[in-house]
Amino acid sequence: SPIQFRRRGRDRVVLDGAGRLPVGIDLTGRSHVQVRGFMICNFAGNGIQAVNGEAVRVEEVTVLDCGGAGVAVARVRELVLERALLRGNRAGGLHLEHTPGAMITGTIFDRNGGPALRCDAESLAGLYSDRNAFPLDLAAPLAAMVAERVCPTLAEWQATSGQDAQSLAVDPGYRDAAAGDFALRPDSPLIGRG
């Protein structure tokens, strides 16, 4: 069974880098690991990074305002990213390099400084991505980038990649984002979508 890092009960576990620490959770060289239920914010680099591993599962995490990508993954087989919020990360939401077989579902990409999702051709070949939420605002950074091809909208990403057929470009409908409450309002278009 995998090594598990997760919160217990309903309390919120916050890892705050205060803008000085380099990486929130570093899974470099780790395999068969599950990370679940953390809020990771204000790290100078990536919120979560995984390099050279296998069977890495990241669930129910919130990654906010990091200097790098929210989640950056390279040379990992069998990555699962489920029910995550990647918001306000300067280099983008999720970066995949040489990561075949990734599965991305139920993830909200919101107000990141770079592409919501960036992947190379090798990662795209085995990618499954669906039931995600992409930025609605056309002034926001691009929805996705495949290799060096820019996909400024969700529709173009869908046409280019064949992914995210059931994903939406919407305002997520947070309860009170300004106060740090990213729970979805009852009228959110994302309720019940995975």
PDB file of C-alpha atoms in Angstrom:
ATOM      1  CA  SER A   1       0.000   0.000   0.000  1.00  0.00           C
ATOM      2  CA  PRO A   2       1.163   3.567  -0.596  1.00  0.00           C
ATOM      3  CA  ILE A   3       2.780   5.898   1.913  1.00  0.00           C
ATOM      4  CA  GLN A   4       0.066   8.370   2.892  1.00  0.00           C
ATOM      5  CA  PHE A   5       0.341  12.008   3.959  1.00  0.00           C
ATOM      6  CA  ARG A   6      -3.112  13.263   4.815  1.00  0.00           C
ATOM      7  CA  ARG A   7      -5.037  15.341   7.295  1.00  0.00           C
ATOM      8  CA  ARG A   8      -7.063  13.645   9.975  1.00  0.00           C
ATOM      9  CA  GLY A   9     -10.625  14.689  10.674  1.00  0.00           C
ATOM     10  CA  ARG A  10     -12.049  17.992   9.468  1.00  0.00           C
ATOM     11  CA  ASP A  11      -9.255  20.329  10.565  1.00  0.00           C
ATOM     12  CA  ARG A  12      -7.415  22.194   7.841  1.00  0.00           C
ATOM     13  CA  VAL A  13      -3.669  21.577   7.608  1.00  0.00           C
ATOM     14  CA  VAL A  14      -1.857  24.559   6.102  1.00  0.00           C
ATOM     15  CA  LEU A  15       1.713  24.488   4.841  1.00  0.00           C
ATOM     16  CA  ASP A  16       2.753  28.139   4.411  1.00  0.00           C
ATOM     17  CA  GLY A  17       6.156  28.891   2.901  1.00  0.00           C
ATOM     18  CA  ALA A  18       5.894  32.612   3.762  1.00  0.00           C
ATOM     19  CA  GLY A  19       7.434  33.354   0.356  1.00  0.00           C
ATOM     20  CA  ARG A  20      10.831  32.086   1.522  1.00  0.00           C
ATOM     21  CA  LEU A  21      10.781  28.281   1.476  1.00  0.00           C
ATOM     22  CA  PRO A  22      11.452  26.738  -1.948  1.00  0.00           C
ATOM     23  CA  VAL A  23       8.870  23.930  -2.290  1.00  0.00           C
ATOM     24  CA  GLY A  24       5.741  22.956  -0.385  1.00  0.00           C
ATOM     25  CA  ILE A  25       5.820  19.171  -0.776  1.00  0.00           C
ATOM     26  CA  ASP A  26       8.756  17.600  -2.620  1.00  0.00           C
ATOM     27  CA  LEU A  27       8.140  14.027  -3.779  1.00  0.00           C
ATOM     28  CA  THR A  28      11.349  13.743  -5.807  1.00  0.00           C
ATOM     29  CA  GLY A  29      12.389  10.122  -6.105  1.00  0.00           C
ATOM     30  CA  ARG A  30       9.274   8.925  -4.271  1.00  0.00           C
ATOM     31  CA  SER A  31       6.936   6.188  -5.454  1.00  0.00           C
ATOM     32  CA  HIS A  32       3.636   4.802  -4.194  1.00  0.00           C
ATOM     33  CA  VAL A  33       2.787   8.005  -2.309  1.00  0.00           C
ATOM     34  CA  GLN A  34      -0.570   9.634  -1.582  1.00  0.00           C
ATOM     35  CA  VAL A  35      -0.911  13.291  -0.515  1.00  0.00           C
ATOM     36  CA  ARG A  36      -4.387  14.331   0.604  1.00  0.00           C
ATOM     37  CA  GLY A  37      -6.184  17.207   2.271  1.00  0.00           C
ATOM     38  CA  PHE A  38      -3.549  19.940   2.576  1.00  0.00           C
ATOM     39  CA  MET A  39      -3.580  23.652   1.827  1.00  0.00           C
ATOM     40  CA  ILE A  40      -0.189  24.621   0.421  1.00  0.00           C
ATOM     41  CA  CYS A  41       0.519  28.311  -0.041  1.00  0.00           C
ATOM     42  CA  ASN A  42       3.141  31.001  -0.518  1.00  0.00           C
ATOM     43  CA  PHE A  43       6.148  28.888  -1.449  1.00  0.00           C
ATOM     44  CA  ALA A  44       8.890  30.529  -3.537  1.00  0.00           C
ATOM     45  CA  GLY A  45       8.850  27.660  -6.046  1.00  0.00           C
ATOM     46  CA  ASN A  46       6.339  24.912  -6.785  1.00  0.00           C
ATOM     47  CA  GLY A  47       3.578  24.022  -4.354  1.00  0.00           C
ATOM     48  CA  ILE A  48       4.004  20.295  -4.997  1.00  0.00           C
ATOM     49  CA  GLN A  49       6.675  18.731  -7.146  1.00  0.00           C
ATOM     50  CA  ALA A  50       7.308  15.125  -8.079  1.00  0.00           C
ATOM     51  CA  VAL A  51      10.265  13.965 -10.159  1.00  0.00           C
ATOM     52  CA  ASN A  52      11.371  10.412 -11.029  1.00  0.00           C
ATOM     53  CA  GLY A  53       8.662   8.422  -9.336  1.00  0.00           C
ATOM     54  CA  GLU A  54       5.737   6.096  -9.844  1.00  0.00           C
ATOM     55  CA  ALA A  55       2.179   5.845  -8.559  1.00  0.00           C
ATOM     56  CA  VAL A  56       1.886   9.350  -7.100  1.00  0.00           C
ATOM     57  CA  ARG A  57      -1.623  10.358  -6.020  1.00  0.00           C
ATOM     58  CA  VAL A  58      -2.567  13.923  -5.014  1.00  0.00           C
ATOM     59  CA  GLU A  59      -6.155  14.460  -3.823  1.00  0.00           C
ATOM     60  CA  GLU A  60      -8.216  17.204  -2.241  1.00  0.00           C
ATOM     61  CA  VAL A  61      -5.379  19.729  -2.062  1.00  0.00           C
ATOM     62  CA  THR A  62      -5.510  23.490  -2.409  1.00  0.00           C
ATOM     63  CA  VAL A  63      -2.348  25.096  -3.789  1.00  0.00           C
ATOM     64  CA  LEU A  64      -2.336  28.894  -3.656  1.00  0.00           C
ATOM     65  CA  ASP A  65      -0.023  31.751  -4.534  1.00  0.00           C
ATOM     66  CA  CYS A  66       3.227  29.869  -5.083  1.00  0.00           C
ATOM     67  CA  GLY A  67       6.073  31.352  -7.137  1.00  0.00           C
ATOM     68  CA  GLY A  68       6.318  28.326  -9.415  1.00  0.00           C
ATOM     69  CA  ALA A  69       3.614  25.990 -10.657  1.00  0.00           C
ATOM     70  CA  GLY A  70       0.896  24.765  -8.337  1.00  0.00           C
ATOM     71  CA  VAL A  71       1.916  21.181  -9.179  1.00  0.00           C
ATOM     72  CA  ALA A  72       4.980  20.311 -11.295  1.00  0.00           C
ATOM     73  CA  VAL A  73       5.583  16.701 -12.312  1.00  0.00           C
ATOM     74  CA  ALA A  74       8.409  15.222 -14.401  1.00  0.00           C
ATOM     75  CA  ARG A  75       9.193  11.605 -15.243  1.00  0.00           C
ATOM     76  CA  VAL A  76       6.473  10.106 -13.048  1.00  0.00           C
ATOM     77  CA  ARG A  77       4.437   7.105 -14.144  1.00  0.00           C
ATOM     78  CA  GLU A  78       0.843   6.887 -12.965  1.00  0.00           C
ATOM     79  CA  LEU A  79       0.121  10.345 -11.585  1.00  0.00           C
ATOM     80  CA  VAL A  80      -3.403  10.998 -10.284  1.00  0.00           C
ATOM     81  CA  LEU A  81      -4.543  14.542  -9.474  1.00  0.00           C
ATOM     82  CA  GLU A  82      -8.137  14.624  -8.196  1.00  0.00           C
ATOM     83  CA  ARG A  83     -10.349  17.298  -6.648  1.00  0.00           C
ATOM     84  CA  ALA A  84      -7.647  19.947  -6.376  1.00  0.00           C
ATOM     85  CA  LEU A  85      -7.728  23.734  -6.487  1.00  0.00           C
ATOM     86  CA  LEU A  86      -4.721  25.345  -8.178  1.00  0.00           C
ATOM     87  CA  ARG A  87      -5.082  29.120  -7.845  1.00  0.00           C
ATOM     88  CA  GLY A  88      -2.828  32.150  -8.117  1.00  0.00           C
ATOM     89  CA  ASN A  89       0.397  30.251  -8.815  1.00  0.00           C
ATOM     90  CA  ARG A  90       2.742  32.458 -10.830  1.00  0.00           C
ATOM     91  CA  ALA A  91       4.102  29.857 -13.283  1.00  0.00           C
ATOM     92  CA  GLY A  92       0.750  28.132 -13.878  1.00  0.00           C
ATOM     93  CA  GLY A  93      -1.484  25.418 -12.482  1.00  0.00           C
ATOM     94  CA  LEU A  94      -0.121  22.012 -13.516  1.00  0.00           C
ATOM     95  CA  HIS A  95       3.058  21.254 -15.476  1.00  0.00           C
ATOM     96  CA  LEU A  96       3.625  17.730 -16.832  1.00  0.00           C
ATOM     97  CA  GLU A  97       6.892  16.617 -18.446  1.00  0.00           C
ATOM     98  CA  HIS A  98       7.639  13.053 -19.548  1.00  0.00           C
ATOM     99  CA  THR A  99       4.719  11.856 -17.434  1.00  0.00           C
ATOM    100  CA  PRO A 100       2.705   9.291 -19.391  1.00  0.00           C
ATOM    101  CA  GLY A 101      -0.475   7.915 -17.888  1.00  0.00           C
ATOM    102  CA  ALA A 102      -1.508  10.943 -15.821  1.00  0.00           C
ATOM    103  CA  MET A 103      -5.146  11.265 -14.760  1.00  0.00           C
ATOM    104  CA  ILE A 104      -6.493  14.747 -13.915  1.00  0.00           C
ATOM    105  CA  THR A 105     -10.116  14.993 -12.713  1.00  0.00           C
ATOM    106  CA  GLY A 106     -12.249  17.336 -10.656  1.00  0.00           C
ATOM    107  CA  THR A 107      -9.522  19.996 -10.553  1.00  0.00           C
ATOM    108  CA  ILE A 108     -10.132  23.743 -10.595  1.00  0.00           C
ATOM    109  CA  PHE A 109      -7.523  25.830 -12.421  1.00  0.00           C
ATOM    110  CA  ASP A 110      -8.075  29.448 -11.384  1.00  0.00           C
ATOM    111  CA  ARG A 111      -6.187  32.721 -11.850  1.00  0.00           C
ATOM    112  CA  ASN A 112      -2.752  31.194 -12.302  1.00  0.00           C
ATOM    113  CA  GLY A 113      -0.046  33.367 -13.845  1.00  0.00           C
ATOM    114  CA  GLY A 114       0.792  30.873 -16.586  1.00  0.00           C
ATOM    115  CA  PRO A 115      -1.051  28.100 -18.398  1.00  0.00           C
ATOM    116  CA  ALA A 116      -3.677  26.277 -16.379  1.00  0.00           C
ATOM    117  CA  LEU A 117      -2.263  23.022 -17.770  1.00  0.00           C
ATOM    118  CA  ARG A 118       1.051  22.607 -19.577  1.00  0.00           C
ATOM    119  CA  CYS A 119       2.218  19.275 -20.932  1.00  0.00           C
ATOM    120  CA  ASP A 120       4.701  17.934 -23.421  1.00  0.00           C
ATOM    121  CA  ALA A 121       3.796  15.560 -26.256  1.00  0.00           C
ATOM    122  CA  GLU A 122       4.885  12.482 -24.289  1.00  0.00           C
ATOM    123  CA  SER A 123       2.601  13.388 -21.377  1.00  0.00           C
ATOM    124  CA  LEU A 124      -0.317  14.173 -23.684  1.00  0.00           C
ATOM    125  CA  ALA A 125      -0.080  10.750 -25.364  1.00  0.00           C
ATOM    126  CA  GLY A 126      -1.275   8.926 -22.228  1.00  0.00           C
ATOM    127  CA  LEU A 127      -3.194  11.719 -20.503  1.00  0.00           C
ATOM    128  CA  TYR A 128      -6.749  11.412 -19.207  1.00  0.00           C
ATOM    129  CA  SER A 129      -8.128  14.800 -18.207  1.00  0.00           C
ATOM    130  CA  ASP A 130     -11.832  15.532 -17.696  1.00  0.00           C
ATOM    131  CA  ARG A 131     -14.449  17.100 -15.399  1.00  0.00           C
ATOM    132  CA  ASN A 132     -12.111  19.995 -14.593  1.00  0.00           C
ATOM    133  CA  ALA A 133     -12.788  23.732 -14.410  1.00  0.00           C
ATOM    134  CA  PHE A 134     -10.747  26.229 -16.402  1.00  0.00           C
ATOM    135  CA  PRO A 135     -10.668  30.037 -16.179  1.00  0.00           C
ATOM    136  CA  LEU A 136     -13.690  31.785 -17.651  1.00  0.00           C
ATOM    137  CA  ASP A 137     -12.093  35.217 -17.972  1.00  0.00           C
ATOM    138  CA  LEU A 138     -10.624  35.642 -21.462  1.00  0.00           C
ATOM    139  CA  ALA A 139      -8.102  38.095 -19.996  1.00  0.00           C
ATOM    140  CA  ALA A 140      -6.774  35.290 -17.797  1.00  0.00           C
ATOM    141  CA  PRO A 141      -3.701  33.367 -18.921  1.00  0.00           C
ATOM    142  CA  LEU A 142      -4.209  30.628 -21.466  1.00  0.00           C
ATOM    143  CA  ALA A 143      -6.122  27.460 -20.718  1.00  0.00           C
ATOM    144  CA  ALA A 144      -3.378  25.084 -21.819  1.00  0.00           C
ATOM    145  CA  MET A 145      -0.115  24.622 -23.629  1.00  0.00           C
ATOM    146  CA  VAL A 146       0.895  21.436 -25.434  1.00  0.00           C
ATOM    147  CA  ALA A 147       4.597  21.320 -26.181  1.00  0.00           C
ATOM    148  CA  GLU A 148       4.959  24.884 -27.487  1.00  0.00           C
ATOM    149  CA  ARG A 149       1.453  25.170 -28.942  1.00  0.00           C
ATOM    150  CA  VAL A 150      -0.680  27.664 -27.076  1.00  0.00           C
ATOM    151  CA  CYS A 151      -4.365  26.908 -26.490  1.00  0.00           C
ATOM    152  CA  PRO A 152      -5.854  30.166 -25.198  1.00  0.00           C
ATOM    153  CA  THR A 153      -9.316  28.709 -24.571  1.00  0.00           C
ATOM    154  CA  LEU A 154     -10.772  25.501 -23.242  1.00  0.00           C
ATOM    155  CA  ALA A 155     -12.418  24.873 -26.637  1.00  0.00           C
ATOM    156  CA  GLU A 156      -9.062  25.063 -28.411  1.00  0.00           C
ATOM    157  CA  TRP A 157      -7.447  22.787 -25.798  1.00  0.00           C
ATOM    158  CA  GLN A 158     -10.286  20.275 -26.306  1.00  0.00           C
ATOM    159  CA  ALA A 159      -9.853  20.362 -30.095  1.00  0.00           C
ATOM    160  CA  THR A 160      -6.055  20.095 -29.911  1.00  0.00           C
ATOM    161  CA  SER A 161      -5.803  17.418 -27.244  1.00  0.00           C
ATOM    162  CA  GLY A 162      -9.047  15.452 -27.348  1.00  0.00           C
ATOM    163  CA  GLN A 163      -9.175  15.924 -23.554  1.00  0.00           C
ATOM    164  CA  ASP A 164     -11.610  17.577 -21.145  1.00  0.00           C
ATOM    165  CA  ALA A 165     -14.800  16.901 -23.109  1.00  0.00           C
ATOM    166  CA  GLN A 166     -16.914  17.371 -19.963  1.00  0.00           C
ATOM    167  CA  SER A 167     -14.837  20.158 -18.432  1.00  0.00           C
ATOM    168  CA  LEU A 168     -16.117  23.718 -18.103  1.00  0.00           C
ATOM    169  CA  ALA A 169     -14.773  27.250 -18.429  1.00  0.00           C
ATOM    170  CA  VAL A 170     -16.660  28.914 -15.569  1.00  0.00           C
ATOM    171  CA  ASP A 171     -16.449  31.079 -12.502  1.00  0.00           C
ATOM    172  CA  PRO A 172     -16.178  28.367  -9.822  1.00  0.00           C
ATOM    173  CA  GLY A 173     -18.534  30.151  -7.434  1.00  0.00           C
ATOM    174  CA  TYR A 174     -16.531  30.177  -4.199  1.00  0.00           C
ATOM    175  CA  ARG A 175     -18.267  30.991  -0.956  1.00  0.00           C
ATOM    176  CA  ASP A 176     -15.852  33.848  -0.069  1.00  0.00           C
ATOM    177  CA  ALA A 177     -12.492  33.703  -1.873  1.00  0.00           C
ATOM    178  CA  ALA A 178     -11.418  37.108  -0.488  1.00  0.00           C
ATOM    179  CA  ALA A 179     -11.627  35.653   3.030  1.00  0.00           C
ATOM    180  CA  GLY A 180      -9.881  32.407   2.005  1.00  0.00           C
ATOM    181  CA  ASP A 181     -13.069  30.316   1.900  1.00  0.00           C
ATOM    182  CA  PHE A 182     -12.855  28.320  -1.334  1.00  0.00           C
ATOM    183  CA  ALA A 183     -15.782  26.040  -0.577  1.00  0.00           C
ATOM    184  CA  LEU A 184     -18.289  26.115  -3.415  1.00  0.00           C
ATOM    185  CA  ARG A 185     -21.580  27.979  -2.996  1.00  0.00           C
ATOM    186  CA  PRO A 186     -24.735  25.869  -3.376  1.00  0.00           C
ATOM    187  CA  ASP A 187     -25.387  27.544  -6.758  1.00  0.00           C
ATOM    188  CA  SER A 188     -21.890  26.828  -8.125  1.00  0.00           C
ATOM    189  CA  PRO A 189     -21.925  25.272 -11.613  1.00  0.00           C
ATOM    190  CA  LEU A 190     -19.332  22.771 -10.342  1.00  0.00           C
ATOM    191  CA  ILE A 191     -21.527  21.127  -7.688  1.00  0.00           C
ATOM    192  CA  GLY A 192     -21.986  17.460  -8.550  1.00  0.00           C
ATOM    193  CA  ARG A 193     -19.450  17.451 -11.414  1.00  0.00           C
ATOM    194  CA  GLY A 194     -16.739  15.389  -9.752  1.00  0.00           C
TER     195      GLY A 194
END
